[in-house]
Coordinates of C-alpha atoms and ligand atoms in Angstrom, one line a residue:
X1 CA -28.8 -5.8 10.4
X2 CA -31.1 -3.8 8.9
X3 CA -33.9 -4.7 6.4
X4 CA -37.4 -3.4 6.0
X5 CA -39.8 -4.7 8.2
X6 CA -41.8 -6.2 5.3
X7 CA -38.5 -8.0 3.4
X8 CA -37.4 -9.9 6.8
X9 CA -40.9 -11.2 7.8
X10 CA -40.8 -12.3 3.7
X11 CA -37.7 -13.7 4.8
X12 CA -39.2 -15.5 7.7
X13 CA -42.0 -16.9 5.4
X14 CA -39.5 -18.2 3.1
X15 CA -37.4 -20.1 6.1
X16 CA -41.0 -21.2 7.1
X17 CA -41.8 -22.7 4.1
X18 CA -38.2 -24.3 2.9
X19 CA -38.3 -25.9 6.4
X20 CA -41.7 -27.3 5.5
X21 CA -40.6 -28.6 1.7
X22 CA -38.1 -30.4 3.8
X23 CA -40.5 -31.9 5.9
X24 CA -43.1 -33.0 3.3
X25 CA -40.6 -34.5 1.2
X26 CA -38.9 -36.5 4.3
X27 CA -42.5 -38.1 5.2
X28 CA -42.9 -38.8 1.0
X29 CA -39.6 -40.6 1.3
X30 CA -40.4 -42.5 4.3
X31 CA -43.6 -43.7 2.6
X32 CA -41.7 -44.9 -0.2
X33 CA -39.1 -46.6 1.8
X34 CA -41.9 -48.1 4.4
X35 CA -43.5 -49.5 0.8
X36 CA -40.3 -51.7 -0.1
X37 CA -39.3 -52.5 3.5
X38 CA -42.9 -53.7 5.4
X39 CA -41.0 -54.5 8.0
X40 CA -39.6 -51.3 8.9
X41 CA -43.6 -50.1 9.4
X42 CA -43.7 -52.6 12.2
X43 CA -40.7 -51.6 13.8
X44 CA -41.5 -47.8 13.7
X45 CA -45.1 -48.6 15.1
X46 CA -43.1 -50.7 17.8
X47 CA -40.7 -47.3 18.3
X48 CA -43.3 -44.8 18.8
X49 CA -45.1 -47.6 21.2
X50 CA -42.1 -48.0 23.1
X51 CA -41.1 -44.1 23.4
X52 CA -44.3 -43.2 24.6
X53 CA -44.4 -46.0 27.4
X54 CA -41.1 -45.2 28.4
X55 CA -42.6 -41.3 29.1
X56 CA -45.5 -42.9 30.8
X57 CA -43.0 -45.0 32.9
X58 CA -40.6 -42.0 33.7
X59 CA -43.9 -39.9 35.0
X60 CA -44.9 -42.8 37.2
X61 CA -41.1 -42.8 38.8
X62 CA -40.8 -46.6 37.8
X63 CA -37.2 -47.1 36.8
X64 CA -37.0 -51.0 37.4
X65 CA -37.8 -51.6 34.3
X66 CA -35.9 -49.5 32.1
X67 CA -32.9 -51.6 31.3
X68 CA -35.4 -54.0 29.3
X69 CA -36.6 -51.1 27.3
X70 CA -33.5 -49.8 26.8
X71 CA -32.2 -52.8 25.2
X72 CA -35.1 -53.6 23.2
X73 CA -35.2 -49.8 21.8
X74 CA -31.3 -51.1 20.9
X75 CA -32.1 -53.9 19.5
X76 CA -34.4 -52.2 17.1
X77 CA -32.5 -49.9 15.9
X78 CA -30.0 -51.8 14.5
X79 CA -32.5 -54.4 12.7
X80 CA -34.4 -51.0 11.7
X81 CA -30.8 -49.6 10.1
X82 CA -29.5 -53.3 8.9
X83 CA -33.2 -53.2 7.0
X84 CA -32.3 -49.9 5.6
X85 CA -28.4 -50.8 4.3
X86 CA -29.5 -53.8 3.0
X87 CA -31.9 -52.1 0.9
X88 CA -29.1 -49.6 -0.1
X89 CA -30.8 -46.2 2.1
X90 CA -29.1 -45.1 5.8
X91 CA -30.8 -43.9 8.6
X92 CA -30.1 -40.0 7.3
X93 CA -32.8 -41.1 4.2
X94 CA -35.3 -41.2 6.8
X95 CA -34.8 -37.5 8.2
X96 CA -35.3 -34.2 6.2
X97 CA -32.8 -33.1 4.5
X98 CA -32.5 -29.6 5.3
X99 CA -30.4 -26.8 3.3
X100 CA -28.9 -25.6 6.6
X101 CA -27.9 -28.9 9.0
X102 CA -27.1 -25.8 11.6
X103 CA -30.0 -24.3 12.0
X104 CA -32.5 -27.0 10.7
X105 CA -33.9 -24.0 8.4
X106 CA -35.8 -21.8 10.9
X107 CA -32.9 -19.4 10.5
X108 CA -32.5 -19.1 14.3
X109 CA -30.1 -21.2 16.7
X110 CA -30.8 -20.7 20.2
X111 CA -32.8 -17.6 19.6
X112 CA -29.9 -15.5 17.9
X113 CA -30.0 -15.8 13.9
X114 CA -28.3 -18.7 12.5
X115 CA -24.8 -17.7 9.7
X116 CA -27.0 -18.8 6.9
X117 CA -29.8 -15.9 8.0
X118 CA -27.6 -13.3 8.8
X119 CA -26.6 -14.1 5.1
X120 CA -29.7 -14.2 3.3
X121 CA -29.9 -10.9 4.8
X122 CA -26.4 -9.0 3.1
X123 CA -28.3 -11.3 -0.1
X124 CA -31.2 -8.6 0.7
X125 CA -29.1 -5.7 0.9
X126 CA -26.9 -6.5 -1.7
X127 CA -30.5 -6.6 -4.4
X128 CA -31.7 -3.4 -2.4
X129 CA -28.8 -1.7 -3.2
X130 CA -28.4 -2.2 -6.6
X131 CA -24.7 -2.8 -6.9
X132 CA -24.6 -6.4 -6.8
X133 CA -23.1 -7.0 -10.8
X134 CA -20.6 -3.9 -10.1
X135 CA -19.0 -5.1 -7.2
X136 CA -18.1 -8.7 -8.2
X137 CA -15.6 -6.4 -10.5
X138 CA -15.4 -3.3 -8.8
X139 CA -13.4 -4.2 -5.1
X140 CA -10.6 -4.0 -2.7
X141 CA -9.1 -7.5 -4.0
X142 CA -9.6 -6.1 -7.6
X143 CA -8.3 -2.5 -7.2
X144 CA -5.1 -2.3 -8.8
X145 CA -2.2 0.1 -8.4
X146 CA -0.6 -0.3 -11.5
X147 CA -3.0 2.9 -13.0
X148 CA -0.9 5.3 -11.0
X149 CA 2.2 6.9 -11.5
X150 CA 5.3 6.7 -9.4
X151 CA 6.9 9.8 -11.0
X152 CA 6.8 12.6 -8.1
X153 CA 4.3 15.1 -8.5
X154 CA 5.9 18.7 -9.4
X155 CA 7.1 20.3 -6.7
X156 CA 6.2 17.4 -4.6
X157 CA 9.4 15.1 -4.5
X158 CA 8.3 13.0 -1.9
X159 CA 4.5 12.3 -3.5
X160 CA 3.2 10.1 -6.4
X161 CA 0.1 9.3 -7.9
X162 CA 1.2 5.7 -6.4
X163 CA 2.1 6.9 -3.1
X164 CA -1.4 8.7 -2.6
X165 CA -3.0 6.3 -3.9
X166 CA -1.6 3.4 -1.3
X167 CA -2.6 6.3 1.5
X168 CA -6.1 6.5 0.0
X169 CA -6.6 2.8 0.2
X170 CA -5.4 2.6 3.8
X171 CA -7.7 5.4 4.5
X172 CA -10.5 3.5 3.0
X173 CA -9.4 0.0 4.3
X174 CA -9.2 2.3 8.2
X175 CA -12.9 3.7 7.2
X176 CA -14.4 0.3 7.0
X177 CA -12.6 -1.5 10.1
X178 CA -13.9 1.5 12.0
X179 CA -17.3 1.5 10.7
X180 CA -19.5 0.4 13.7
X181 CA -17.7 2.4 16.4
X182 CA -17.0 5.3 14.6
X183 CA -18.7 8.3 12.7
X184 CA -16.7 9.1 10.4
X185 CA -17.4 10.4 6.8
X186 CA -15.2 11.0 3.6
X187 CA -14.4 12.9 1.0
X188 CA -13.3 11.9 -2.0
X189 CA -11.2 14.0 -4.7
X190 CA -9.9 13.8 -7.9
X191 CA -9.9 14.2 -11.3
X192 CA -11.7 12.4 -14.1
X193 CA -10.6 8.7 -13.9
X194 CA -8.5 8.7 -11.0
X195 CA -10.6 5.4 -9.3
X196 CA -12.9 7.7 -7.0
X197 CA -16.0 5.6 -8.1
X198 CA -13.7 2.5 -8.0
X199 CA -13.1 3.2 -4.6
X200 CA -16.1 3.8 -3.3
X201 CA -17.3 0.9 -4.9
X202 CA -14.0 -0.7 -2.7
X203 CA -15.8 0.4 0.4
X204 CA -19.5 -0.6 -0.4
X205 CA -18.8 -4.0 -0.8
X206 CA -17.1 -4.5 2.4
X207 CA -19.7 -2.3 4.3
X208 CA -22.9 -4.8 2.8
X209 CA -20.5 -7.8 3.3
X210 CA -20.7 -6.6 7.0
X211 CA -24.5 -6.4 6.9
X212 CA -25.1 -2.9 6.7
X213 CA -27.5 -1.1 4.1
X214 CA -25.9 1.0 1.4
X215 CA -28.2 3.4 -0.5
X216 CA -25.5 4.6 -3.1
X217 CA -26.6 7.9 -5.6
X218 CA -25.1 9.8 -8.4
X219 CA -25.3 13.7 -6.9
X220 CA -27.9 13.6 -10.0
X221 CA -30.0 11.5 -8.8
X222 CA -29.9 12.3 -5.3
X223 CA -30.3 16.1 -6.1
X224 CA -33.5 14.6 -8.4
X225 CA -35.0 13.0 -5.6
X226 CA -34.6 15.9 -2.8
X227 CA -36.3 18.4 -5.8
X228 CA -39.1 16.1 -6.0
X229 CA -39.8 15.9 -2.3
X230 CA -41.4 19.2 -1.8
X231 CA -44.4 17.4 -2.9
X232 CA -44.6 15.3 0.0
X233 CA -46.0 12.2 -0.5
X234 CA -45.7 8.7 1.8
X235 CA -43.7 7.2 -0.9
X236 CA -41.2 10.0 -1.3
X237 CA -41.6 10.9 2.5
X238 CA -40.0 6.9 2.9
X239 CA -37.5 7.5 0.5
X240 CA -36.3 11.0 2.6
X241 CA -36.5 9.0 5.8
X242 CA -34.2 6.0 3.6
X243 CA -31.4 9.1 2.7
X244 CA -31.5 10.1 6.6
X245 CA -31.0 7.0 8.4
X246 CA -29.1 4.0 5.7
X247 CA -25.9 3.5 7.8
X248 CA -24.4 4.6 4.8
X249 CA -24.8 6.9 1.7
X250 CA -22.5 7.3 -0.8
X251 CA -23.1 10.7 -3.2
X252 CA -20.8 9.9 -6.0
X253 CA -20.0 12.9 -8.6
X254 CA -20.9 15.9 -6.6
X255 CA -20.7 18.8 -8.8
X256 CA -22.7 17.4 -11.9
X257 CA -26.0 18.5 -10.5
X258 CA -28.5 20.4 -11.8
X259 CA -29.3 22.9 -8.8
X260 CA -31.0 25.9 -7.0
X261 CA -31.3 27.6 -3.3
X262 CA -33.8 25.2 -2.9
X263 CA -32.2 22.1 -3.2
X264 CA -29.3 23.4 -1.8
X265 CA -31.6 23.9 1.1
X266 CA -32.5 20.2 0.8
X267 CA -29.0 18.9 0.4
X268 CA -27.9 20.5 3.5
X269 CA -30.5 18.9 5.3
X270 CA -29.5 15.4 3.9
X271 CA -26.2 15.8 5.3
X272 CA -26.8 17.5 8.5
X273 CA -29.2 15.0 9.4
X274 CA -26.8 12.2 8.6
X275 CA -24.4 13.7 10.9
X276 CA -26.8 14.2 13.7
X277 CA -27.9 10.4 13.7
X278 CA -24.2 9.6 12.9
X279 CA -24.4 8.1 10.1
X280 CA -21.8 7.5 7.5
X281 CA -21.6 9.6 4.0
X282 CA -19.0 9.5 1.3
X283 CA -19.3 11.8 -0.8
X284 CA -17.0 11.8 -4.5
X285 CA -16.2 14.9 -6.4
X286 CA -14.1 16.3 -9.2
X287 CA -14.2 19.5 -7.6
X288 CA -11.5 20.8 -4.9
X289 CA -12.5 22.2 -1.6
X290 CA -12.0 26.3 -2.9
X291 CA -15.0 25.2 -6.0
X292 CA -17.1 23.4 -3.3
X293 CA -16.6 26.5 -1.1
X294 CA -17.9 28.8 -4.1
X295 CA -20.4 26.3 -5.7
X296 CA -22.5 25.3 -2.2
X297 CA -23.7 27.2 0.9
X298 CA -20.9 28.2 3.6
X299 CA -23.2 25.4 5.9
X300 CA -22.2 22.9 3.7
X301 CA -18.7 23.6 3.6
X302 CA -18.4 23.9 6.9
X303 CA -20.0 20.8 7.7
X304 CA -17.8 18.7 5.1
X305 CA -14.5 20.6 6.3
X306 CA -15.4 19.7 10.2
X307 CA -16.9 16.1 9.5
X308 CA -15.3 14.7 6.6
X309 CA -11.9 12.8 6.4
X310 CA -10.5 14.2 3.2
X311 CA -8.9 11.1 0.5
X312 CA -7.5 12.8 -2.7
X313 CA -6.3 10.7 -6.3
X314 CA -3.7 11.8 -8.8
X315 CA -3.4 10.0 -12.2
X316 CA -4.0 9.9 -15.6
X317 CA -7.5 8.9 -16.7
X318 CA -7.7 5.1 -15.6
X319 CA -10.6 4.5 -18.5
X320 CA -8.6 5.9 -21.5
X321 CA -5.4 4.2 -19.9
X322 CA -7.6 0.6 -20.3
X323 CA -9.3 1.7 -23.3
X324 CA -6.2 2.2 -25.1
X325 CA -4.5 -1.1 -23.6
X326 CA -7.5 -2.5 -25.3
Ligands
LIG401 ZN1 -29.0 -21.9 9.4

């Protein structure tokens, strides 16, 4: 898992204070229940009298006597929760209610982080990453083959728009089983509206659903960002160090960037860095591998041909095909 510093001890603070909500209003209900059952504030005085002798008794080594206080303790308890049923309340009324029964709300269970943390973290990622609206509609259980022909390509009997596409979602579905032992990158190819985005989209949800950050850029953006960091600055030297070291980055639309040797510079950096601390990049393009050759530094192409597992789509243009099914 990996949060900022600063958002998981926020996250701390808010376990620390929903645990203590629970507690408050626990001892407010108890109040109120002691008010319309007096009797139940005698018998608790009488419990905590009796717990507390029994420690003294247990440190003095004194056991003889502890089949009396056993079944007075017994005894109590039942008038204590007969009290409470005939008032219409049960013994739970009496204890906090917390959101978590597991964990009791301090997010930990035995030291490790309890389910409920680890998922108040992907929460986290999910809002740093900006994608949260996009992938409720935009994932593997929503992708659908349907866009893509089956007619063979030309010249390529045995291949379909339908068939590559199957092979790209295995490649994905492979990329994302294999996430945390391998290092593997991909390219993605393909026209305008062949479900690149879609797919990568695929792929982010299931890599935040495992708990891992996602930074994910248009090449615009990104190429925006590396310009401006010439400059510098702590804030822009924390969002460099963000690009280098997110487990994974997704560049989506490489090609549509406004560029120069500079940047180009600074691009190759990005992704050379990412390989070095093996982290994951997919990068999406409508460009083939000959334009990337001719469009970015040899270092780059070589770096993408060597590193990068390569996932090409066919089709028609998926967003005209809906538009015109209206
Ligand atoms: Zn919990």
């Amino acid at each position: 898992m990996n949060i900022s510093e600063s958002a998981y001890k926020q996250l701390l603070r808010e376990y620390d204070e929903k645990q203590l909500k629970a507690v408050q209003a626990c001892r407010y209900r108890t109040r109120r229940i002691e008010g319309e059952i007096p009797e139940l504030n005698m018998i608790n005085s009488r419990i905590a009298q009796l717990s507390v002798d029994m420690a003294v008794m247990r440190i003095r080594g004194r056991g003889a006597d502890r089949q009396a206080y056993d079944r007075e303790m017994k005894s109590l308890t039942a008038r204590k929760e007969a009290l409470l049923r005939n008032a219409g309340y049960t013994p739970e009324d009496l204890k906090p209610r917390y959101e978590c029964s597991l964990c009791g709300d301090t997010g930990f269970i035995d030291g490790k982080e309890c389910s409920c943390f680890k998922n108040a973290i992907i929460s986290l990622l999910y809002d740093q990453s900006n994608l949260r609206q996009i992938l409720e509609k935009e994932n593997f259980g929503t992708f659908s083959f349907r866009y893509y022909s089956r007619e063979p390509l030309e010249g390529k009997p045995s291949e379909s728009p339908f068939l590559i596409a199957q092979k790209a979602v295995s490649t994905a579905k492979d990329f994302v089983l294999s996430f945390e032992e391998s290092s593997d990158n991909l390219f993605i190819t393909g026209e305008t509206g062949t479900g690149k985005t879609f797919l990568c989209n695929c792929i982010a949800k299931e890599i935040l659903d495992q708990g891992h950050p996602v930074i994910y850029l248009s090449a615009v953006k990104l190429f925006g960002i590396l310009a401006d960091n010439t400059f510098g600055s702590r804030n822009q030297e924390r969002i460099a160090e963000d690009l280098f070291s997110c487990d994974l980055l997704i560049i989506d639309d490489l090609g549509t960037e406004y560029t120069n040797a500079f940047i180009q510079s600074a691009f190759f950096n990005c992704i050379n860095e990412r390989l070095l601390r093996n982290r994951h990049t997919i990068i999406s393009t409508n460009l083939s591998i000959e334009q990337i050759r001719n469009s970015y530094s040899e270092r780059v192409f070589s770096r993408i041909a060597e590193k990068y597992t390569f996932i090409k789509l066919f089709g028609k243009d998926i967003r005209i095909m809906k538009k015109l099914e209206g």
